[in-house]
Coordinates of C-alpha atoms in Angstrom, one line a residue:
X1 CA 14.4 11.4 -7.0
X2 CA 14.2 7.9 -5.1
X3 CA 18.0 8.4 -3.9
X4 CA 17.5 12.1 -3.3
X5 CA 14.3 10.4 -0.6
X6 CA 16.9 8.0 1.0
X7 CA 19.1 10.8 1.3
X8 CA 17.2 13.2 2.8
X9 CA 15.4 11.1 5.3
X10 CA 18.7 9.8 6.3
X11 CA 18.1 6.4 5.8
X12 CA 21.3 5.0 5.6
X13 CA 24.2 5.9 8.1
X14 CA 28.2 4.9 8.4
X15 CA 28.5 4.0 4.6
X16 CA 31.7 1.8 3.9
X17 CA 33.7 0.5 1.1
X18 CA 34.4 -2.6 2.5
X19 CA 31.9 -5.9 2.9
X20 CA 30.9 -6.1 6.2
X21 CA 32.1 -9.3 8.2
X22 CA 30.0 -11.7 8.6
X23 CA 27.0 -13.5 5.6
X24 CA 26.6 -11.1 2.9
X25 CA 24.6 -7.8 3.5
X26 CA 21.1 -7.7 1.7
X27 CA 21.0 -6.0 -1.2
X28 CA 19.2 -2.7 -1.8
X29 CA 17.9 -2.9 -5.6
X30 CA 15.9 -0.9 -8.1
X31 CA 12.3 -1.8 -9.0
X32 CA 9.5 -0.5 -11.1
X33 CA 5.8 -0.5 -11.9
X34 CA 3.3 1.1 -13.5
X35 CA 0.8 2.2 -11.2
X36 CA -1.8 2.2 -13.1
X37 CA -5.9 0.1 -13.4
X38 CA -8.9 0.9 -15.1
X39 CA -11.3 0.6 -17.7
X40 CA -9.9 2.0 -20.5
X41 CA -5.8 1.2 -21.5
X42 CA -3.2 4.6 -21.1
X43 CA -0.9 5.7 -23.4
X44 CA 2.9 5.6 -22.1
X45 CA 2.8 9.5 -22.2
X46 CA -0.5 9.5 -20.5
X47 CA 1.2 7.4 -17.8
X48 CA 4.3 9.8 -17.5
X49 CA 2.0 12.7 -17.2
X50 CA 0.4 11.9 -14.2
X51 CA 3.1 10.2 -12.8
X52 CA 1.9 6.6 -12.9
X53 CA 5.3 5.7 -13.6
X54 CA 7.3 4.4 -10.9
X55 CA 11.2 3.6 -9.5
X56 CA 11.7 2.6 -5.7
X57 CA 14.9 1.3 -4.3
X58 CA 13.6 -1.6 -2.1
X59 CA 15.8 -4.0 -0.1
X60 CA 15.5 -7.9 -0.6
X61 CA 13.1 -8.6 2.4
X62 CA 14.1 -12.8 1.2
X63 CA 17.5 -12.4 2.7
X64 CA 16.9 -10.9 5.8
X65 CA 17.4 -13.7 8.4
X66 CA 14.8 -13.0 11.3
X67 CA 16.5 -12.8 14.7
X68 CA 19.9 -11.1 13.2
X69 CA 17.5 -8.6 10.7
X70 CA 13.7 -8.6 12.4
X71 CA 11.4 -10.3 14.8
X72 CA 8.1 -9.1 14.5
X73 CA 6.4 -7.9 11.1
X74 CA 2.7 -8.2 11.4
X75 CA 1.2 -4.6 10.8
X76 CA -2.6 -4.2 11.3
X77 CA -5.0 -2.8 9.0
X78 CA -8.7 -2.1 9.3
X79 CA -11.3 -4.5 9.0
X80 CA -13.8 -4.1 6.3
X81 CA -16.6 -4.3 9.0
X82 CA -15.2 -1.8 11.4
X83 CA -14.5 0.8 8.6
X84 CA -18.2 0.4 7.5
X85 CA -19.3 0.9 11.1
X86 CA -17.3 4.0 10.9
X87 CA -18.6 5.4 7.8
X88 CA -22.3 4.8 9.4
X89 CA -21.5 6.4 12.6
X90 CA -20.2 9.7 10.3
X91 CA -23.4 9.1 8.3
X92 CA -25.4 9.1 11.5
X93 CA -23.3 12.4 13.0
X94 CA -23.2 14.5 9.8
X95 CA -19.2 14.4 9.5
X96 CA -17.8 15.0 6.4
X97 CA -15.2 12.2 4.9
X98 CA -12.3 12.6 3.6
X99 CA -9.5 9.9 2.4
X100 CA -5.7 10.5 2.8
X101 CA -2.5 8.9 1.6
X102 CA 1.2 9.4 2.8
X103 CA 3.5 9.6 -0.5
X104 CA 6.9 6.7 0.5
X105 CA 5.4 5.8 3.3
X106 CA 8.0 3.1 4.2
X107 CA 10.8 5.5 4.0
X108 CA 12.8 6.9 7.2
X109 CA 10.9 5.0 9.7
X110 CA 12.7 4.8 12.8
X111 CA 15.1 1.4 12.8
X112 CA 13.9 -1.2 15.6
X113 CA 17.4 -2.5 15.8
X114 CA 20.8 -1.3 15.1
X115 CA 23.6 -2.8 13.0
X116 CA 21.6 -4.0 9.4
X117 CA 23.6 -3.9 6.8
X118 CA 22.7 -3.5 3.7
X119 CA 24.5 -3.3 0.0
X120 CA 23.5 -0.3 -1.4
X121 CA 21.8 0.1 -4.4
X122 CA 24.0 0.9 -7.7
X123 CA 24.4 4.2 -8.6
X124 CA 23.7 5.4 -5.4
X125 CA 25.4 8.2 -4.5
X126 CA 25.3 9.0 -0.7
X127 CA 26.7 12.6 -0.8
X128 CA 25.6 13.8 -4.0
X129 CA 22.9 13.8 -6.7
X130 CA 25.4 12.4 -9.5
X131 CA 24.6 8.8 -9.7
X132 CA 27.5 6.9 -9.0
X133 CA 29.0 5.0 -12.1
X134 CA 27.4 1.8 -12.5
X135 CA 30.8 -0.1 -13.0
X136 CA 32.4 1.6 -9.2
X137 CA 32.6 -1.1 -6.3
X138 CA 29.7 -1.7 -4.0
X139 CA 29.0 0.5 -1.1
X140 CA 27.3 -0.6 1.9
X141 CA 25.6 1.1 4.5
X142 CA 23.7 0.6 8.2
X143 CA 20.2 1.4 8.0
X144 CA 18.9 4.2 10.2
X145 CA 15.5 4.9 9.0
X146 CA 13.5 2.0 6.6
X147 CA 13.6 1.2 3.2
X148 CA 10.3 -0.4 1.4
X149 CA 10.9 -4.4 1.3
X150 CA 12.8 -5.1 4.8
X151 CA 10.1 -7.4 6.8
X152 CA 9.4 -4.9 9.7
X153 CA 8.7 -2.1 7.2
X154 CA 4.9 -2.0 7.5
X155 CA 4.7 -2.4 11.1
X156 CA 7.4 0.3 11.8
X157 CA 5.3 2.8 9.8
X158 CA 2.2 1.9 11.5
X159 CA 4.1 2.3 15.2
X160 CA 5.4 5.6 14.0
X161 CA 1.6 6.9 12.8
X162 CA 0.2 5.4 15.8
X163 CA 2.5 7.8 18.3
X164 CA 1.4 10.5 16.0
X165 CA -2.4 10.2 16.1
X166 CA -1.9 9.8 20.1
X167 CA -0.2 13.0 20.1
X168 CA -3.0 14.6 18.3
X169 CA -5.3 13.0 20.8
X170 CA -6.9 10.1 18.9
X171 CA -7.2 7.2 21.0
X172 CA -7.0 3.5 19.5
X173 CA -10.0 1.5 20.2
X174 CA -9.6 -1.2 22.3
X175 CA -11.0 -4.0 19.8
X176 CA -9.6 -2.6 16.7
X177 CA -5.9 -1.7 16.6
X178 CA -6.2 0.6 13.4
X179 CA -9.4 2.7 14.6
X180 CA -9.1 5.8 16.1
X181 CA -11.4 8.1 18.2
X182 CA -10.3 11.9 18.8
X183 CA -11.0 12.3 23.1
X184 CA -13.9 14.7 21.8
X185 CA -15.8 11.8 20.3
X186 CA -16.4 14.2 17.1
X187 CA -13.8 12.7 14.9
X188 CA -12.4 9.3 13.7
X189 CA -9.8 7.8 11.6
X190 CA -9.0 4.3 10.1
X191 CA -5.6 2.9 9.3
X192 CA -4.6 0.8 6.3
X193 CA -1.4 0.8 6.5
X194 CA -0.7 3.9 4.2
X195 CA -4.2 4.9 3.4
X196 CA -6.8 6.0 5.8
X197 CA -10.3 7.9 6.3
X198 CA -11.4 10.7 8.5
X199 CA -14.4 11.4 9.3
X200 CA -14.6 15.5 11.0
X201 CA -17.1 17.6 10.8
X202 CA -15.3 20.3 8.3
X203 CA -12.5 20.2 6.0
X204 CA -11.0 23.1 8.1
X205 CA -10.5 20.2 11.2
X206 CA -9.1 17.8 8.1
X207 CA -6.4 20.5 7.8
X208 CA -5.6 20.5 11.6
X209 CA -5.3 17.1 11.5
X210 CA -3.9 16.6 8.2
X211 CA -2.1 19.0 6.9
X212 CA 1.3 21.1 7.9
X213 CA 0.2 21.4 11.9
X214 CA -1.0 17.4 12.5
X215 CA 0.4 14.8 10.5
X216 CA 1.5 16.1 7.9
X217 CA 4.1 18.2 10.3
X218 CA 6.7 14.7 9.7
X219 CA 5.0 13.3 6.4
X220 CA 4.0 14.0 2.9
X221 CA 0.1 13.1 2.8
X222 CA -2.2 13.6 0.3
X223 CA -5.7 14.2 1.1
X224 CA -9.3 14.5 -0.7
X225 CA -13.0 14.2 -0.2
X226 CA -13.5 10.3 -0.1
X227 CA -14.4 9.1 -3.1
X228 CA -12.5 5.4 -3.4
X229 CA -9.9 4.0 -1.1
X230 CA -8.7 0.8 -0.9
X231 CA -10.3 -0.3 -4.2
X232 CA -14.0 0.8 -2.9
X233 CA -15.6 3.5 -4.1
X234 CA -17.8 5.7 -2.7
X235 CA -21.2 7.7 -3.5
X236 CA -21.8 10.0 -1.0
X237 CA -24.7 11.9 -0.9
X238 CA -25.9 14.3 1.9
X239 CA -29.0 16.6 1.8
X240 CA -31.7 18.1 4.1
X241 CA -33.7 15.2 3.5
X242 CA -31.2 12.0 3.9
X243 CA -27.7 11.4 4.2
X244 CA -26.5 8.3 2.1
X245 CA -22.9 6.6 1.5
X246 CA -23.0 4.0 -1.3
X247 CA -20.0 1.6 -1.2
X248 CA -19.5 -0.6 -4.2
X249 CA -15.9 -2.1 -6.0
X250 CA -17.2 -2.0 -9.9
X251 CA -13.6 -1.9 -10.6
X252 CA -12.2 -4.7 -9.3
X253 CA -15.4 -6.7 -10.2
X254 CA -14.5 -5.6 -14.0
X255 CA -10.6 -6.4 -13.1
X256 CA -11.5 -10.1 -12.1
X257 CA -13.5 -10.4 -15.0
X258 CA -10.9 -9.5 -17.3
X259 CA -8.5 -11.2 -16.2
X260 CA -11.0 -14.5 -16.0
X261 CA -11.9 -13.5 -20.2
X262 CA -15.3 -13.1 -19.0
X263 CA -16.0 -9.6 -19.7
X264 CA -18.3 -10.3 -22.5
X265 CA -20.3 -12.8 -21.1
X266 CA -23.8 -12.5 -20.1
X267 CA -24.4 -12.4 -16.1
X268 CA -25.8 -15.4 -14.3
X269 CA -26.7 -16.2 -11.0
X270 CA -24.4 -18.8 -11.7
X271 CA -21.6 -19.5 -14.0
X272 CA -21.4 -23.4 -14.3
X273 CA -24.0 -25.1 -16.5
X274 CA -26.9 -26.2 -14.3
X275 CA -27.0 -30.3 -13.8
X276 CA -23.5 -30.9 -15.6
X277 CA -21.2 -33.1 -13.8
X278 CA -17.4 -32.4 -14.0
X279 CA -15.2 -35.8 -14.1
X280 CA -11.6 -36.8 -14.6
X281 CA -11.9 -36.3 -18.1
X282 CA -12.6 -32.6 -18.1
X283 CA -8.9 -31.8 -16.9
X284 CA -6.3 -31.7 -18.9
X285 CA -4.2 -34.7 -17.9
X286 CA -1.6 -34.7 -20.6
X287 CA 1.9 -31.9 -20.7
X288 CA 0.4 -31.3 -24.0
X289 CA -2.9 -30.3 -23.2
X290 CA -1.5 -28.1 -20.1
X291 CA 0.7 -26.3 -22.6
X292 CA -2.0 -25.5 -24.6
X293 CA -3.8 -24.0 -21.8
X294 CA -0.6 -21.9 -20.4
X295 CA -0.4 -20.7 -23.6
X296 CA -3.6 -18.8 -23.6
X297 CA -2.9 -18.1 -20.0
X298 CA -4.6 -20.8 -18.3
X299 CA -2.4 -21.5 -15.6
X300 CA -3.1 -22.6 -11.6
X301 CA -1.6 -19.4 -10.9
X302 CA -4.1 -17.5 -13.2
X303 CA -7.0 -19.5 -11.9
X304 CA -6.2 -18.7 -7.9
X305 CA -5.9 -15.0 -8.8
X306 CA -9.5 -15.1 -9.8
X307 CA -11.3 -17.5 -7.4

């Protein structure tokens, strides 16, 4: 499915046999995950039935040399504050909310340069959907459109998405590169890189904007009533009385906990026992006694992830 994506987006062009002259193309390799976090644990066949099981062919963004491969990289995304001044002003205007999310985002973007050359992934059949035996020579192949994991990736999707909300006559706000304001004034959109809100005033303008005849004319998005994005959700309440939008991240909170084993503990307004002093002695200063603690998975990696 991944290969059939590269294929029809055309994201690789002039495929050859030979290595390229020249330091050795980065590689295009296979990677997976399981997208999946919450509460409760999944079963493996839960996970394959709603396709929380995933395989992308990514390229080796650590051996692309900037200069030959890339300049710049950066890609914005919205700030936490200017999304919430967003969902107030749709509050305060009575506009509905709705979240969207384009499926391989980082696929087929338009190339900022010519000439990368990449090794192809194995298996990777570029004129059929037979994979390729595993044990045949390396292909290698320019890249015309992008592949997830080349530095630029993320700022070539968001210069593509950016043309195509200005076509659709959202204008970028000055002070915030990934907020947009429809000319009207009666419609807004925030960019995080792949994920976004819109706030309209019915879900019939969220199909002109999102569906076949606005963005999703180039791209595959998926689109609902807000309910979380970007590990927020959201409680949105609107009656003849009051309009509310409660914003809270219970799951994370719970994630950090977990991984901290402090799930069970009781809550404090503090964690650290009131009036103890921490000295030397405390640390573990011996290999032994840091081995110990890695075994349980007490490592400075493990601590950073959770402070």
């Amino acid at each position: 499915k991944d290969f059939k994506m590269l294929r029809s987006k055309n994201c690789i062009i002039n495929i050859i046999s030979d290595k390229p002259p020249g330091s050795n193309p980065p590689p295009l390799e296979q990677r997976f995950k399981v997208k999946y976090r919450a509460e409760q644990p999944a079963t493996m066949k839960q996970l394959m039935e709603q396709g929380l099981l995933k395989a992308r062919t990514i390229a080796r963004g650590d051996r692309f040399r900037q200069g030959e491969h890339y300049d710049a990289t950066a890609a914005p995304v919205v700030h936490t504050p200017s999304l919430k001044i967003m969902i107030v002003w749709a509050v305060r205007n009575n506009l509905q909310l709705f979240k969207f999310d384009e499926v391989a985002a980082f696929y087929g973007n338009q190339m900022d340069r010519t000439g990368v050359y990449v090794k192809l992934a194995a298996g990777y059949n570029p004129v059929g959907e037979d994979l390729r035996p595993l044990s045949a020579p390396h292909l290698y192949g320019e890249l015309a459109g992008a592949v997830p994991g080349i530095p630029q990736g993320s700022r070539l999707h968001y210069d593509g998405i950016n043309a195509d909300l200005q076509a659709l006559s959202f204008k970028r706000s000055a002070v915030e590169p990934c907020l947009f304001v429809h000319k009207d004034g009666k419609m807004a959109i925030s960019l995080h890189v792949d994920d976004g809100v819109l706030a309209c005033t019915s879900v019939v303008e969220a199909e002109q904007v999102l569906g076949a005849k606005g963005l999703g004319k180039t791209r595959r998005l998926t689109w609902d009533p807000l309910d979380t994005t970007l590990g927020i959700d959201f409680d949105i309440d609107y009656t003849q009385e009051r309009r509310s939008v409660f914003m809270s991240q219970r799951p994370y909170a719970i994630n950090i906990l977990e991984r901290a084993g402090m799930s069970d503990c009781r809550s404090a307004v503090s964690p650290a026992v009131a009036g103890r002093k921490y000295t030397k002695k405390d640390f573990a200063g011996s290999d032994e006694a840091r081995k110990l603690l890695a075994a349980k998975g007490k490592t400075k990696d493990s601590y950073r992830t959770v402070t």
